[in-house]
């Protein structure tokens, strides 16, 4: 993980937030290449749910919802972690995670293992961030930053029945920021207090819930595999009965083998009709689906695939990270799926003279209309290749003396290191063809 953190800062993927003031714990800013990578992850999620299906529609709901939302959903009372304070070192720990915590005075020990430790009894700590609306702080002005994006979908269910011309089974999907006042965030961007989710609520007839739960388990696992994560670093783990949320009849996690061990990437849950029923009872509004042909009425059950955009981005970074040796020189390379790579192609003149930069820029200006392209003429060509390898650029185009004579260039592949000569006029079509082609990670453990 240290190598990933170092590369992320060095190459502008992820940067410590507020660094000039000493930083803010577990808060990060996405730099240029991080923005491009994370955007590509989210775009591929949207593509899988919207462009490749006919039964899912999109939503972007407000971050601050009516406070009664969180009463109905159970978050005000039940969205808590057990918290323990140490009166000696003044640190706070999760009571259910003490075996993973470190004593504030003796990091080699766990809280409570030394005579100096003076731990309080556990108490519930609500994870929601609280704020106020309006100019006066007082009764009725308290609101919360949403801890999940799902509730905004449930609040809009009736609207979507009216305008979207969809009927169960159908889904409402959204990507957006969520906020949780985690007691022990950490492990880089894996667990933060401000994070981005990719969630979909799939509304189904009650009798079909189990069938659609299995469907989405398969669909979501295949999404990660299709985008290059190695199969032997992915697993599907069903929750035991004592792990299930009070509303869930079945939940499974897609887990990835991070450097910190197996951790959740995405949860797929059968939420039943809990959420719609709670909001119907607390709002006094009917949230049933009515079949206009048969007259049948029912509260749909909900299958929820909920993924973290930050965790997925981290998993793709970790899985892509590789080191090899070229002509006796160590190379760091991100073997990202080309669809996820921040930059698809780099255009590099061999030298900064003899008309090569001018031709290279002509190629660059043409290709950037098709794909994310970068132009680089600074430094030795080998060093420029290494820069592009480190940000995961799958292809590099080199303009040389021959290019000026016959309008051909060298097209270099990041993974195989093969170089082939290709006509400039064919470059755009060739890059697009390669982007559409099936891709598998060259690292061991792939399909």
Coordinates of C-alpha atoms in Angstrom, one line a residue:
X1 CA 0.0 0.0 0.0
X2 CA 2.9 2.4 0.7
X3 CA 4.0 2.0 -3.0
X4 CA 0.5 2.8 -4.1
X5 CA 0.3 5.9 -1.9
X6 CA 3.7 7.1 -3.1
X7 CA 2.9 6.6 -6.8
X8 CA -0.5 8.3 -6.3
X9 CA 1.1 11.5 -4.9
X10 CA 4.1 11.5 -7.3
X11 CA 2.0 11.2 -10.4
X12 CA -1.0 13.2 -9.2
X13 CA -3.6 10.5 -8.7
X14 CA -4.5 11.2 -5.0
X15 CA -3.1 14.0 -2.8
X16 CA -3.4 14.7 0.9
X17 CA -6.1 17.3 1.5
X18 CA -5.2 20.6 3.1
X19 CA -1.5 19.5 3.1
X20 CA -0.1 23.1 3.6
X21 CA -2.0 23.2 6.9
X22 CA -0.7 19.8 8.0
X23 CA -3.5 17.8 6.4
X24 CA -6.8 16.6 7.6
X25 CA -7.1 13.0 8.7
X26 CA -8.4 10.6 6.1
X27 CA -9.3 13.4 3.7
X28 CA -7.8 13.3 0.2
X29 CA -8.0 15.3 -3.0
X30 CA -8.0 13.6 -6.4
X31 CA -5.4 15.1 -8.7
X32 CA -5.5 15.3 -12.5
X33 CA -5.0 11.6 -13.3
X34 CA -7.0 10.5 -10.3
X35 CA -10.0 12.5 -11.5
X36 CA -9.7 10.9 -15.0
X37 CA -9.4 7.4 -13.5
X38 CA -12.2 7.7 -11.1
X39 CA -14.4 9.3 -13.7
X40 CA -13.7 6.4 -16.0
X41 CA -14.7 4.0 -13.2
X42 CA -18.0 5.8 -12.7
X43 CA -18.6 6.0 -16.5
X44 CA -18.2 2.3 -16.9
X45 CA -20.6 1.7 -14.0
X46 CA -23.2 4.0 -15.7
X47 CA -22.5 2.2 -19.0
X48 CA -23.2 -1.2 -17.5
X49 CA -26.4 0.0 -15.8
X50 CA -27.9 2.4 -18.3
X51 CA -26.4 2.0 -21.7
X52 CA -26.3 -1.7 -21.7
X53 CA -29.8 -2.2 -20.1
X54 CA -33.3 -1.0 -20.7
X55 CA -34.6 -1.4 -17.1
X56 CA -32.5 1.1 -15.2
X57 CA -33.0 4.9 -15.0
X58 CA -30.8 7.6 -13.4
X59 CA -31.2 10.0 -10.5
X60 CA -29.1 12.7 -8.8
X61 CA -30.8 13.4 -5.4
X62 CA -30.0 16.1 -2.9
X63 CA -27.3 15.5 -0.3
X64 CA -29.3 17.1 2.5
X65 CA -32.7 15.4 2.8
X66 CA -35.7 16.1 5.0
X67 CA -34.6 15.1 8.5
X68 CA -37.6 12.8 8.9
X69 CA -36.0 10.6 6.2
X70 CA -33.5 9.4 8.7
X71 CA -36.1 8.7 11.3
X72 CA -38.0 6.5 8.9
X73 CA -34.9 4.7 7.7
X74 CA -33.7 4.0 11.2
X75 CA -30.4 5.9 10.8
X76 CA -31.1 8.2 13.7
X77 CA -31.3 5.4 16.2
X78 CA -29.5 2.5 14.6
X79 CA -26.6 4.0 12.5
X80 CA -24.0 3.7 15.2
X81 CA -20.7 2.2 16.1
X82 CA -19.7 1.2 19.7
X83 CA -17.2 3.8 21.0
X84 CA -14.6 3.5 23.8
X85 CA -12.4 6.3 25.1
X86 CA -9.1 6.0 26.8
X87 CA -8.8 8.5 29.7
X88 CA -5.0 8.2 29.6
X89 CA -4.1 8.8 26.0
X90 CA -7.4 10.5 25.0
X91 CA -7.8 8.4 22.0
X92 CA -11.1 6.8 20.8
X93 CA -11.5 3.2 19.6
X94 CA -14.2 1.1 18.2
X95 CA -15.2 -1.4 20.8
X96 CA -15.8 -4.2 18.2
X97 CA -12.4 -3.6 16.6
X98 CA -10.0 -3.5 19.6
X99 CA -7.9 -6.4 18.3
X100 CA -7.0 -4.2 15.3
X101 CA -6.3 -1.0 17.3
X102 CA -3.0 0.3 18.8
X103 CA -2.5 1.7 22.3
X104 CA -1.8 5.4 22.2
X105 CA 1.3 5.1 24.4
X106 CA 2.6 1.7 23.4
X107 CA 1.6 1.0 19.7
X108 CA 2.8 -2.6 20.1
X109 CA 0.0 -3.2 22.5
X110 CA -3.8 -3.2 22.1
X111 CA -6.0 -0.8 24.0
X112 CA -6.5 -2.3 27.5
X113 CA -3.4 -4.4 27.5
X114 CA -1.2 -2.1 29.6
X115 CA -1.7 -1.0 33.2
X116 CA -1.8 2.6 32.1
X117 CA -4.9 2.0 29.9
X118 CA -8.1 3.5 31.4
X119 CA -10.9 2.6 29.1
X120 CA -14.5 3.8 29.4
X121 CA -17.5 1.6 28.9
X122 CA -18.7 1.3 25.3
X123 CA -21.4 3.8 24.1
X124 CA -23.2 4.2 20.8
X125 CA -21.8 6.9 18.5
X126 CA -24.0 8.0 15.6
X127 CA -22.0 8.2 12.4
X128 CA -24.1 10.9 10.7
X129 CA -22.7 14.4 10.3
X130 CA -25.1 16.9 11.8
X131 CA -25.6 20.5 10.6
X132 CA -28.3 23.2 10.5
X133 CA -30.3 24.9 7.8
X134 CA -31.3 28.6 7.9
X135 CA -29.8 31.5 9.8
X136 CA -30.9 30.5 13.3
X137 CA -29.7 27.4 15.0
X138 CA -32.5 25.8 17.1
X139 CA -35.4 23.5 17.0
X140 CA -36.4 22.3 13.6
X141 CA -33.2 23.5 11.9
X142 CA -31.1 20.3 12.4
X143 CA -30.4 18.3 9.3
X144 CA -27.8 15.6 8.3
X145 CA -25.4 15.0 5.5
X146 CA -26.6 11.8 3.9
X147 CA -24.7 8.6 5.0
X148 CA -25.9 6.8 1.9
X149 CA -27.4 7.7 -1.4
X150 CA -30.1 5.0 -1.3
X151 CA -32.7 7.0 0.7
X152 CA -32.9 9.7 -2.0
X153 CA -33.9 6.9 -4.4
X154 CA -36.7 5.6 -2.2
X155 CA -38.1 9.1 -1.7
X156 CA -38.4 9.5 -5.5
X157 CA -39.9 6.1 -6.2
X158 CA -43.4 7.4 -6.7
X159 CA -42.2 10.1 -9.1
X160 CA -40.4 7.5 -11.2
X161 CA -43.6 5.4 -11.5
X162 CA -45.3 8.5 -12.9
X163 CA -42.9 9.8 -15.4
X164 CA -40.4 7.0 -16.4
X165 CA -43.0 4.6 -17.8
X166 CA -41.2 1.8 -15.9
X167 CA -42.8 -1.0 -13.9
X168 CA -41.2 -3.6 -11.7
X169 CA -38.7 -5.0 -12.3
X170 CA -36.8 -1.8 -12.8
X171 CA -34.0 0.1 -11.2
X172 CA -33.1 3.6 -10.2
X173 CA -29.3 4.3 -10.1
X174 CA -27.2 7.2 -8.8
X175 CA -23.6 8.2 -8.1
X176 CA -22.9 10.7 -5.4
X177 CA -21.1 11.8 -2.2
X178 CA -22.0 10.3 1.2
X179 CA -20.6 11.2 4.6
X180 CA -19.9 9.1 7.7
X181 CA -18.2 10.3 10.8
X182 CA -16.1 7.2 11.1
X183 CA -14.3 6.7 14.4
X184 CA -11.3 4.9 12.8
X185 CA -11.0 5.8 9.1
X186 CA -7.8 5.0 7.4
X187 CA -5.9 2.8 4.8
X188 CA -5.6 5.6 2.3
X189 CA -8.8 6.1 0.3
X190 CA -10.3 2.8 1.4
X191 CA -12.2 4.3 4.3
X192 CA -12.9 8.0 4.5
X193 CA -15.4 10.3 6.1
X194 CA -16.3 11.8 2.7
X195 CA -16.7 9.3 -0.1
X196 CA -18.5 8.5 -3.3
X197 CA -21.0 5.7 -3.8
X198 CA -22.4 4.0 -6.9
X199 CA -25.8 2.6 -5.8
X200 CA -28.8 1.2 -7.5
X201 CA -32.2 0.2 -6.1
X202 CA -33.9 -2.5 -8.2
X203 CA -37.6 -2.8 -7.5
X204 CA -39.1 -6.2 -8.1
X205 CA -42.4 -8.1 -7.5
X206 CA -42.0 -9.8 -4.1
X207 CA -42.1 -13.3 -5.5
X208 CA -39.2 -12.5 -7.8
X209 CA -36.8 -11.1 -5.2
X210 CA -34.6 -14.2 -4.8
X211 CA -34.2 -14.6 -8.6
X212 CA -33.2 -11.0 -9.1
X213 CA -30.8 -11.1 -6.1
X214 CA -28.9 -14.0 -7.8
X215 CA -29.0 -12.1 -11.1
X216 CA -27.3 -9.0 -9.6
X217 CA -24.7 -11.1 -7.8
X218 CA -23.6 -12.4 -11.1
X219 CA -23.8 -9.1 -13.0
X220 CA -21.8 -7.2 -10.5
X221 CA -19.0 -9.8 -10.1
X222 CA -18.7 -9.9 -13.9
X223 CA -18.3 -6.1 -14.1
X224 CA -15.1 -6.2 -12.0
X225 CA -13.7 -9.1 -14.0
X226 CA -14.6 -7.5 -17.3
X227 CA -12.6 -4.4 -16.3
X228 CA -9.5 -6.4 -15.5
X229 CA -9.5 -7.3 -11.8
X230 CA -7.8 -10.7 -11.4
X231 CA -10.2 -13.5 -10.6
X232 CA -8.0 -14.9 -7.8
X233 CA -8.1 -11.5 -6.0
X234 CA -12.0 -11.4 -6.1
X235 CA -14.5 -13.4 -4.1
X236 CA -18.2 -13.4 -3.3
X237 CA -18.9 -13.8 0.5
X238 CA -22.4 -14.3 1.8
X239 CA -23.2 -12.7 5.1
X240 CA -23.9 -15.0 8.1
X241 CA -27.2 -14.6 9.8
X242 CA -25.7 -12.5 12.6
X243 CA -24.2 -10.1 10.1
X244 CA -27.4 -9.3 8.3
X245 CA -28.9 -5.8 8.6
X246 CA -32.3 -5.8 10.2
X247 CA -34.0 -5.1 6.8
X248 CA -32.0 -7.7 4.8
X249 CA -33.0 -11.3 4.1
X250 CA -29.8 -11.9 2.2
X251 CA -26.6 -9.9 1.6
X252 CA -23.3 -10.9 -0.1
X253 CA -20.2 -8.8 -0.4
X254 CA -17.8 -8.7 -3.4
X255 CA -14.4 -8.6 -1.7
X256 CA -11.0 -7.8 -3.1
X257 CA -7.7 -8.9 -1.8
X258 CA -6.1 -5.6 -0.9
X259 CA -2.6 -5.3 0.6
X260 CA -4.6 -4.9 3.9
X261 CA -6.4 -8.2 3.3
X262 CA -9.8 -9.2 2.0
X263 CA -12.1 -6.2 2.1
X264 CA -15.5 -5.2 0.8
X265 CA -15.7 -3.6 -2.6
X266 CA -19.5 -3.8 -3.0
X267 CA -22.5 -5.2 -1.1
X268 CA -25.5 -6.7 -2.8
X269 CA -28.5 -6.9 -0.5
X270 CA -32.1 -8.1 -0.6
X271 CA -33.7 -5.2 1.4
X272 CA -37.3 -6.6 1.1
X273 CA -40.0 -3.9 1.3
X274 CA -38.5 -2.3 4.5
X275 CA -37.6 1.1 3.0
X276 CA -40.8 1.8 1.0
X277 CA -42.9 0.6 3.9
X278 CA -41.1 2.8 6.4
X279 CA -41.4 5.9 4.2
X280 CA -45.1 5.2 3.4
X281 CA -45.9 4.9 7.1
X282 CA -43.9 8.0 8.2
X283 CA -45.0 10.2 5.3
X284 CA -48.6 9.1 5.1
X285 CA -48.2 8.7 1.3
X286 CA -49.0 5.5 -0.7
X287 CA -45.9 4.1 -2.3
X288 CA -47.4 1.0 -3.8
X289 CA -47.1 -0.1 -7.4
X290 CA -50.5 -0.6 -9.0
X291 CA -50.8 -2.8 -12.1
X292 CA -53.2 -0.9 -14.4
X293 CA -54.1 -4.2 -16.2
X294 CA -54.8 -6.6 -13.4
X295 CA -55.4 -4.1 -10.6
X296 CA -52.9 -5.8 -8.4
X297 CA -51.3 -3.7 -5.7
X298 CA -48.0 -4.4 -3.8
X299 CA -45.0 -2.8 -2.3
X300 CA -42.0 -3.9 -4.4
X301 CA -39.1 -5.6 -2.8
X302 CA -35.7 -4.1 -3.4
X303 CA -32.4 -5.6 -4.5
X304 CA -29.5 -3.1 -3.9
X305 CA -26.0 -3.3 -5.4
X306 CA -24.0 -0.6 -3.5
X307 CA -20.4 0.0 -4.5
X308 CA -17.8 2.5 -3.4
X309 CA -16.3 4.6 -6.3
X310 CA -13.2 5.3 -4.2
X311 CA -12.8 1.7 -3.2
X312 CA -13.2 0.5 -6.7
X313 CA -10.7 3.1 -7.9
X314 CA -8.2 1.9 -5.3
X315 CA -8.8 -1.8 -6.2
X316 CA -8.1 -1.0 -9.9
X317 CA -4.9 0.9 -8.9
X318 CA -3.7 -1.9 -6.6
X319 CA -4.5 -4.6 -9.1
X320 CA -2.8 -2.7 -12.0
X321 CA 0.5 -1.9 -10.1
X322 CA 3.4 -3.9 -11.3
X323 CA 7.2 -3.7 -11.5
X324 CA 9.4 -5.3 -14.1
X325 CA 12.8 -4.8 -15.7
X326 CA 13.6 -3.4 -19.2
X327 CA 17.2 -3.6 -20.4
X328 CA 18.5 -3.7 -16.8
X329 CA 16.3 -0.8 -15.7
X330 CA 13.5 -1.1 -13.2
X331 CA 10.1 -0.1 -14.5
X332 CA 6.9 0.8 -12.5
X333 CA 3.8 0.3 -14.6
X334 CA 0.1 0.5 -14.1
X335 CA -1.5 -2.2 -16.1
X336 CA -4.9 -0.6 -16.1
X337 CA -7.7 -1.8 -18.4
X338 CA -7.5 0.7 -21.4
X339 CA -11.1 1.8 -20.8
X340 CA -10.1 2.9 -17.3
X341 CA -6.7 4.4 -18.1
X342 CA -6.6 8.1 -17.4
X343 CA -4.8 8.7 -20.7
X344 CA -5.4 6.4 -23.7
X345 CA -2.5 7.5 -25.9
X346 CA 0.6 9.7 -25.6
X347 CA 2.1 11.4 -28.6
X348 CA 5.9 11.9 -28.3
X349 CA 8.2 13.5 -30.9
X350 CA 11.6 11.7 -30.8
X351 CA 13.5 15.1 -30.8
X352 CA 12.4 18.7 -30.4
X353 CA 13.5 19.8 -33.9
X354 CA 13.4 19.1 -37.6
X355 CA 9.6 19.5 -37.8
X356 CA 8.9 16.5 -35.5
X357 CA 7.1 18.5 -32.7
X358 CA 4.9 20.1 -35.4
X359 CA 3.8 16.8 -36.8
X360 CA 3.4 15.3 -33.4
X361 CA 1.1 18.1 -32.4
X362 CA -0.9 17.6 -35.5
X363 CA -1.5 14.0 -34.5
X364 CA -2.2 15.0 -31.0
X365 CA -4.9 17.5 -32.0
X366 CA -6.6 14.9 -34.2
X367 CA -6.6 12.1 -31.6
X368 CA -7.8 14.2 -28.7
X369 CA -11.1 14.6 -30.5
X370 CA -11.5 10.8 -30.1
X371 CA -9.9 9.8 -26.8
X372 CA -8.0 11.3 -23.9
X373 CA -4.6 12.1 -25.3
X374 CA -1.4 13.6 -23.9
X375 CA 1.4 15.4 -25.7
X376 CA 5.0 15.2 -24.2
X377 CA 8.2 16.5 -25.7
X378 CA 10.3 17.0 -22.5
X379 CA 13.3 14.8 -21.8
X380 CA 14.7 11.6 -23.2
X381 CA 12.3 9.3 -25.0
X382 CA 12.9 6.4 -22.6
X383 CA 12.1 8.7 -19.6
X384 CA 8.9 9.8 -21.3
X385 CA 7.9 6.2 -21.9
X386 CA 8.4 5.5 -18.1
X387 CA 6.2 8.5 -17.2
X388 CA 3.4 7.2 -19.3
X389 CA 3.8 3.7 -18.0
X390 CA 3.5 5.0 -14.4
X391 CA 0.1 6.6 -15.2
X392 CA -1.1 3.6 -17.1
X393 CA -1.2 4.9 -20.6
X394 CA -1.7 1.8 -22.8
X395 CA -0.2 3.2 -26.0
X396 CA 2.4 5.7 -27.0
X397 CA 3.0 7.1 -30.5
X398 CA 6.6 8.1 -31.4
X399 CA 7.2 10.6 -34.2
X400 CA 10.7 10.3 -35.7
X401 CA 12.6 11.2 -38.9
X402 CA 10.9 8.5 -40.9
X403 CA 7.5 10.0 -40.0
X404 CA 8.4 13.1 -41.9
X405 CA 9.2 11.1 -45.0
X406 CA 6.3 8.6 -45.2
X407 CA 3.8 9.8 -42.6
X408 CA 4.1 6.6 -40.5
X409 CA 4.7 6.4 -36.7
X410 CA 5.7 3.9 -34.1
X411 CA 2.9 2.6 -31.9
X412 CA 4.1 1.2 -28.6
X413 CA 2.1 -1.1 -26.4
X414 CA 2.5 -0.6 -22.6
X415 CA 2.1 -4.3 -21.6
X416 CA 3.8 -6.3 -24.4
X417 CA 6.3 -3.5 -25.3
X418 CA 5.8 -4.4 -28.9
X419 CA 6.2 -1.6 -31.4
X420 CA 4.7 -1.5 -34.9
X421 CA 4.8 0.9 -37.7
X422 CA 1.4 2.4 -38.7
X423 CA 0.2 5.1 -41.0
X424 CA -0.8 8.4 -39.4
X425 CA -4.2 8.3 -41.2
X426 CA -5.0 5.0 -39.6
X427 CA -4.1 5.9 -36.0
X428 CA -7.6 7.0 -34.8
X429 CA -9.4 3.9 -36.1
X430 CA -6.7 1.6 -34.7
X431 CA -6.8 3.2 -31.2
X432 CA -10.6 2.9 -31.2
X433 CA -10.4 -0.8 -32.4
X434 CA -8.0 -1.6 -29.5
X435 CA -10.3 0.1 -27.0
X436 CA -13.2 -2.1 -28.1
X437 CA -11.1 -5.3 -28.0
X438 CA -11.3 -7.7 -25.1
X439 CA -8.5 -7.1 -22.6
X440 CA -7.1 -9.2 -19.8
X441 CA -4.5 -8.3 -17.2
X442 CA -1.1 -9.8 -18.1
X443 CA -0.5 -10.4 -14.4
X444 CA -0.8 -13.9 -13.0
X445 CA -4.2 -14.7 -11.6
X446 CA -6.3 -13.3 -14.4
X447 CA -8.8 -15.3 -16.4

